[in-house]
Coordinates of C-alpha atoms in Angstrom, one line a residue:
M1 CA 104.6 101.0 108.2
E2 CA 102.3 102.9 105.8
V3 CA 103.3 106.0 103.9
E4 CA 100.7 108.5 103.1
L5 CA 101.0 111.0 100.3
N6 CA 98.9 114.1 99.8
V7 CA 98.7 114.1 96.0
E8 CA 97.2 117.5 95.7
T9 CA 100.1 119.1 97.6
L10 CA 102.6 117.1 95.5
V11 CA 101.0 118.3 92.3
D12 CA 101.0 121.9 93.5
I13 CA 104.7 121.7 94.4
L14 CA 105.6 120.1 91.1
I15 CA 103.7 122.7 89.1
S16 CA 105.4 125.5 91.1
R17 CA 108.8 124.1 90.3
S18 CA 108.0 123.6 86.6
P19 CA 108.3 126.9 84.7
N20 CA 107.3 125.3 81.3
F21 CA 104.2 123.5 82.7
S22 CA 101.6 123.4 79.9
Q23 CA 98.8 121.2 81.3
S24 CA 96.2 122.2 83.7
K25 CA 96.0 120.8 87.2
K26 CA 92.7 119.2 86.2
E27 CA 94.4 117.3 83.4
I28 CA 97.0 116.0 85.8
F29 CA 94.3 114.7 88.2
D30 CA 92.3 113.2 85.3
H31 CA 95.4 111.1 84.3
Y32 CA 96.0 110.2 87.9
Y33 CA 92.4 109.0 88.5
S34 CA 92.4 107.1 85.2
F35 CA 95.4 105.2 86.4
L36 CA 93.8 104.5 89.8
K37 CA 90.7 103.0 88.1
N38 CA 92.9 100.5 86.2
D39 CA 93.7 98.8 89.5
Y40 CA 97.3 97.9 88.5
V41 CA 99.3 95.4 90.5
D42 CA 102.0 97.5 92.3
E43 CA 104.8 95.1 91.1
Q44 CA 103.8 95.6 87.5
I45 CA 103.7 99.4 87.5
N46 CA 107.4 99.9 87.2
C47 CA 109.0 98.2 84.3
G48 CA 112.1 99.0 82.4
H49 CA 110.4 101.4 80.0
D50 CA 109.0 103.4 83.0
L51 CA 112.5 103.7 84.5
T52 CA 114.0 104.8 81.2
N53 CA 111.3 107.4 80.8
I54 CA 112.0 108.8 84.3
I55 CA 115.8 108.9 83.5
A56 CA 115.1 110.7 80.2
C57 CA 112.9 113.2 82.0
V58 CA 115.6 113.9 84.5
F59 CA 118.3 114.4 81.8
R60 CA 116.0 116.8 79.9
Q61 CA 116.3 119.2 82.9
K62 CA 118.6 122.1 81.9
E63 CA 119.7 122.5 85.5
I64 CA 120.8 118.9 85.7
S65 CA 122.2 117.9 82.3
L66 CA 124.3 119.3 79.5
E67 CA 122.5 116.9 77.1
T68 CA 118.8 118.1 77.2
N69 CA 117.9 116.5 73.9
M70 CA 117.3 113.1 75.6
D71 CA 114.6 110.5 75.0
T72 CA 113.9 107.0 76.1
K73 CA 115.4 105.4 73.0
K74 CA 118.8 107.1 73.7
I75 CA 118.6 105.9 77.4
E76 CA 117.7 102.4 76.4
T77 CA 120.5 102.2 73.9
A78 CA 123.0 103.5 76.4
L79 CA 121.9 101.0 79.0
R80 CA 122.1 98.1 76.5
L81 CA 125.6 99.2 75.5
A82 CA 126.7 99.4 79.1
Y83 CA 125.3 96.0 80.2
Q84 CA 127.5 93.1 79.3
K85 CA 126.4 89.5 78.6
D86 CA 128.5 88.2 81.4
F87 CA 126.6 90.4 83.9
F88 CA 123.4 88.7 82.9
K89 CA 125.0 85.2 83.1
N90 CA 125.6 85.9 86.8
T91 CA 122.0 86.6 87.6
K92 CA 119.5 84.2 89.2
L93 CA 117.2 84.7 86.3
Y94 CA 119.8 83.4 83.9
K95 CA 120.8 80.5 86.1
N96 CA 117.2 79.5 86.7
T97 CA 116.1 79.6 83.1
I98 CA 119.2 78.5 81.1
S99 CA 118.2 74.9 81.1
I100 CA 114.7 75.7 79.8
F101 CA 116.0 77.6 76.9
T102 CA 118.8 75.1 76.2
N103 CA 116.3 72.2 76.1
E104 CA 114.0 74.1 73.8
K105 CA 116.8 74.8 71.4
V106 CA 117.9 71.2 71.4
E107 CA 114.4 70.0 70.8
T108 CA 113.9 72.5 68.0
V109 CA 117.1 71.5 66.3
Q110 CA 116.4 67.7 66.5
T111 CA 112.8 68.0 65.1

């Protein structure tokens, strides 16, 4: 299944819903086309910082949030405070890499 997106229509809708829009439509498309030229791998486009930036943008909306003075640093801090070490210890990433890091620490200490 392939999803198609009319980017021009999307930009028009976003601009119409953004009362404080300060850039031109041309600037938006210039950014868009510069990203396309980079030929990013889809799996690498979305990282944690991208996600926190999106969350911060959402929280800055007056219609959505009482705390509009929001930035990515505040979001990242809140997420770090909410995520406990035990959560990470139950992930596949931790279970698959703990022996590597444990061995490195032992080797470093012995040297």
